[in-house]
Amino acid sequence: EPEVTQTPSHQVTQMGQEVILRCVPISNHLYFYWYRQILGQKVEFLVSFYNNEISEKSEIFDDQFSVERPDGSNFTLKIRSTKLEDSAMYFCASSRGISNQPQHFGDGTRLSIL
Amino acid sequence: GQNIDQPTEMTATEGAIVQINCTYQTSGFNGLFWYQQHAGEAPTFLSYNVLDGLEEKGRFSSFLSRSKGYSYLLLKELQMKDSASYLCAVRGDGGFKTIFGAGTRLFVKA
């Protein structure tokens, strides 16, 4: 069964540095998402992406964050000038459509900011 | 504001039936999802409801009442491997943003 893949599985970065989290969505999916989950807390929506542009974003997704689909397969989340509170699990998800189409999640990247 | 409420924890016995409730108040509604999440792992899709009523899928069923802002997930013939967090999530206006509840941790005991 096709799956969403994310790399790296764990990223350790110094505060203030930039990180890029990578995702390869399922190949016939058209909608892409990033979520984060701080340890012990709920899954939080960051951003959705469709047709090569952001379709919706949350209040968490400020100027520190950006997303890109640099080619036909990858979908990246860039976090500039990381802060301690950015430490979390970041999940990428994709779906074939919007109506009654579930989002399939990758295994996540655990981001640790030191 | 937007809010999704679920019980924090539940305990049930292997072989039994358990019902996990979810109430929501969101700006707009474009469907409700249930996901299972084992500790340290990604959420995995269980069920989807957009119309009122019951959706059955093997040992799992999910019910929705849009007028009451209420859903439940029913797990039958519980197995030890069902011990996990169960996340209620609502897709809101526009259909892109999905709001997750904090999840219900289910403990299945022998």
Coordinates of C-alpha atoms in Angstrom, one line a residue:
Chain A
E1 CA 0.0 0.0 0.0
P2 CA 1.4 3.4 -0.9
E3 CA 2.5 5.6 2.0
V4 CA 3.6 9.1 2.9
T5 CA 7.3 9.1 3.7
Q6 CA 9.1 11.7 5.7
T7 CA 12.8 12.4 6.2
P8 CA 14.7 12.7 8.5
S9 CA 13.0 10.7 11.3
H10 CA 14.8 12.8 13.9
Q11 CA 16.4 16.2 13.5
V12 CA 18.4 18.0 16.2
T13 CA 19.2 21.6 15.6
Q14 CA 20.6 24.6 17.5
M15 CA 18.2 27.4 18.3
G16 CA 18.3 30.0 15.6
Q17 CA 19.2 27.7 12.8
E18 CA 17.0 26.9 9.9
V19 CA 15.6 23.4 9.3
I20 CA 13.9 21.8 6.3
L21 CA 11.6 18.8 6.8
R22 CA 10.9 16.7 3.8
C23 CA 7.9 14.7 2.7
V24 CA 7.0 12.6 -0.3
P25 CA 3.2 12.4 -0.4
I26 CA 1.3 9.5 -2.0
S27 CA 1.8 9.8 -5.7
N28 CA -1.8 10.3 -6.9
H29 CA -2.8 12.6 -4.0
L30 CA -3.4 16.3 -4.8
Y31 CA -3.7 17.8 -1.3
F32 CA -0.8 18.1 1.1
Y33 CA -0.7 19.1 4.8
W34 CA 1.7 19.8 7.6
Y35 CA 0.7 19.2 11.3
R36 CA 2.7 19.4 14.5
Q37 CA 2.3 17.6 17.8
I38 CA 4.1 18.9 20.8
L39 CA 4.9 16.0 23.2
G40 CA 1.8 15.0 25.1
Q41 CA -0.4 17.5 23.3
K42 CA -2.9 17.3 20.5
V43 CA -2.2 17.3 16.8
E44 CA -2.3 20.9 15.4
F45 CA -3.0 21.9 11.9
L46 CA -0.3 24.1 10.3
V47 CA -1.0 24.4 6.6
S48 CA -2.6 22.9 3.6
F49 CA -1.3 23.1 0.0
Y50 CA -3.1 22.5 -3.2
N51 CA -2.4 23.3 -6.8
N52 CA 1.0 24.7 -5.9
E53 CA -0.2 27.2 -3.4
I54 CA -1.2 27.4 0.2
S55 CA -4.9 26.8 0.5
E56 CA -5.3 27.4 4.2
K57 CA -3.0 28.1 7.2
S58 CA -3.4 28.3 10.9
E59 CA -2.3 31.1 13.3
I60 CA 0.7 29.0 14.2
F61 CA 2.0 29.2 10.6
D62 CA 3.6 32.6 10.7
D63 CA 6.4 34.2 8.8
Q64 CA 8.8 31.8 10.4
F65 CA 7.3 28.9 8.3
S66 CA 7.2 28.3 4.6
V67 CA 6.2 25.4 2.4
E68 CA 7.3 24.4 -1.0
R69 CA 6.8 21.7 -3.6
P70 CA 10.1 22.0 -5.4
D71 CA 9.4 19.1 -7.9
G72 CA 6.7 16.7 -8.7
S73 CA 7.2 14.5 -5.7
N74 CA 8.6 16.4 -2.7
F75 CA 6.8 18.7 -0.3
T76 CA 8.9 20.6 2.3
L77 CA 8.4 22.6 5.4
K78 CA 11.0 25.2 6.2
I79 CA 11.3 26.7 9.7
R80 CA 13.5 29.7 9.9
S81 CA 15.3 30.8 13.0
T82 CA 14.1 28.0 15.1
K83 CA 13.0 28.5 18.7
L84 CA 12.9 26.1 21.7
E85 CA 9.2 25.9 21.4
D86 CA 9.4 24.6 17.9
S87 CA 10.4 21.2 19.3
A88 CA 7.7 18.8 18.3
M89 CA 6.8 15.9 16.0
Y90 CA 6.0 17.3 12.6
F91 CA 3.6 15.2 10.5
C92 CA 3.1 15.5 6.8
A93 CA -0.2 14.2 5.3
S94 CA -1.8 13.9 1.9
S95 CA -5.2 13.2 0.5
R96 CA -6.6 12.4 -2.9
G97 CA -9.4 14.9 -2.5
I98 CA -11.3 16.9 0.0
S99 CA -14.8 15.4 0.2
N100 CA -14.8 12.1 2.2
Q101 CA -11.2 11.5 1.5
P102 CA -9.1 10.7 4.6
Q103 CA -5.7 12.2 5.1
H104 CA -2.8 9.7 5.2
F105 CA -0.1 10.6 7.6
G106 CA 3.6 10.0 7.4
D107 CA 5.6 8.6 10.3
G108 CA 6.7 12.1 11.3
T109 CA 9.9 14.0 11.9
R110 CA 10.8 14.5 15.6
L111 CA 12.4 18.0 15.7
S112 CA 14.5 18.8 18.8
I113 CA 15.8 22.3 19.2
L114 CA 18.7 22.8 21.6
Chain B
G1 CA -14.2 29.6 18.9
Q2 CA -13.5 26.1 17.9
N3 CA -13.5 23.2 20.3
I4 CA -13.5 19.5 20.3
D5 CA -14.1 17.6 23.5
Q6 CA -13.3 14.0 24.2
P7 CA -12.8 12.1 27.5
T8 CA -9.1 12.0 28.4
E9 CA -8.9 8.3 29.3
M10 CA -11.0 5.2 29.2
T11 CA -10.4 1.6 30.4
A12 CA -12.1 -1.5 29.0
T13 CA -11.8 -5.2 29.1
E14 CA -10.6 -7.4 26.3
G15 CA -13.5 -8.8 24.2
A16 CA -15.9 -6.0 25.4
I17 CA -17.4 -3.0 23.6
V18 CA -16.4 0.6 24.3
Q19 CA -17.9 3.8 23.1
I20 CA -15.7 7.0 22.8
N21 CA -17.7 10.2 22.6
C22 CA -16.8 13.4 20.9
T23 CA -18.6 16.8 20.9
Y24 CA -17.5 19.7 18.8
Q25 CA -18.2 23.3 18.1
T26 CA -16.5 24.5 15.0
S27 CA -16.8 27.3 12.4
G28 CA -18.3 25.2 9.6
F29 CA -18.5 21.5 9.1
N30 CA -17.2 19.4 6.3
G31 CA -16.9 16.0 7.9
L32 CA -15.7 14.3 11.0
F33 CA -12.8 11.8 11.2
W34 CA -11.7 9.3 13.7
Y35 CA -8.0 8.4 13.9
Q36 CA -6.1 5.9 16.0
Q37 CA -2.6 6.9 17.3
H38 CA -0.3 4.6 19.1
A39 CA 2.3 6.2 21.3
G40 CA 5.1 7.7 19.2
E41 CA 3.5 6.9 16.0
A42 CA 1.5 8.7 13.3
P43 CA -2.3 8.9 13.3
T44 CA -4.0 6.2 11.2
F45 CA -7.4 6.7 9.6
L46 CA -10.3 4.8 11.1
S47 CA -13.6 6.3 9.9
Y48 CA -15.3 9.3 8.3
N49 CA -18.8 10.7 8.7
V50 CA -20.3 13.7 6.9
L51 CA -24.0 12.8 7.1
D52 CA -26.0 11.9 10.2
G53 CA -26.0 8.2 11.1
L54 CA -23.9 5.2 11.6
E55 CA -20.9 4.1 9.5
E56 CA -19.8 0.5 10.1
K57 CA -16.4 -0.8 9.3
G58 CA -15.6 -4.2 10.7
R59 CA -15.0 -3.9 14.5
F60 CA -15.3 -0.1 14.3
S61 CA -18.4 2.0 13.9
S62 CA -18.8 5.7 14.0
F63 CA -21.9 7.8 14.5
L64 CA -22.6 11.4 13.8
S65 CA -25.4 13.9 14.8
R66 CA -24.7 17.2 13.2
S67 CA -27.5 19.0 14.9
K68 CA -26.1 18.0 18.3
G69 CA -22.4 18.4 17.3
Y70 CA -21.8 14.9 18.5
S71 CA -20.1 11.8 17.4
Y72 CA -19.0 8.5 18.9
L73 CA -16.6 5.7 17.9
L74 CA -17.7 2.2 18.9
L75 CA -15.1 -0.5 19.2
K76 CA -16.3 -4.1 19.4
E77 CA -14.5 -7.3 20.4
L78 CA -11.7 -5.3 22.0
Q79 CA -8.2 -6.6 21.6
M80 CA -5.1 -5.7 23.5
K81 CA -3.7 -4.0 20.4
D82 CA -6.6 -1.6 20.5
S83 CA -4.8 0.2 23.4
A84 CA -4.1 3.6 21.8
S85 CA -5.3 7.1 21.6
Y86 CA -8.4 7.8 19.6
L87 CA -8.5 11.2 17.9
C88 CA -11.7 12.9 16.9
A89 CA -11.1 15.5 14.1
V90 CA -13.4 17.9 12.3
R91 CA -12.8 19.4 8.9
G92 CA -14.1 23.0 8.9
D93 CA -15.0 25.7 6.5
G94 CA -13.3 25.5 3.1
G95 CA -12.6 21.8 3.6
F96 CA -8.8 22.2 4.1
K97 CA -8.3 22.8 7.8
T98 CA -8.8 19.9 10.2
I99 CA -9.1 20.5 13.9
F100 CA -8.1 17.6 16.2
G101 CA -9.3 16.9 19.7
A102 CA -6.8 16.0 22.4
G103 CA -7.6 12.4 22.0
T104 CA -8.9 9.6 24.3
R105 CA -6.4 7.2 25.7
L106 CA -7.9 3.8 25.7
F107 CA -6.4 1.1 27.9
V108 CA -7.6 -2.5 27.2
K109 CA -7.0 -4.9 30.0
A110 CA -7.1 -8.7 30.0

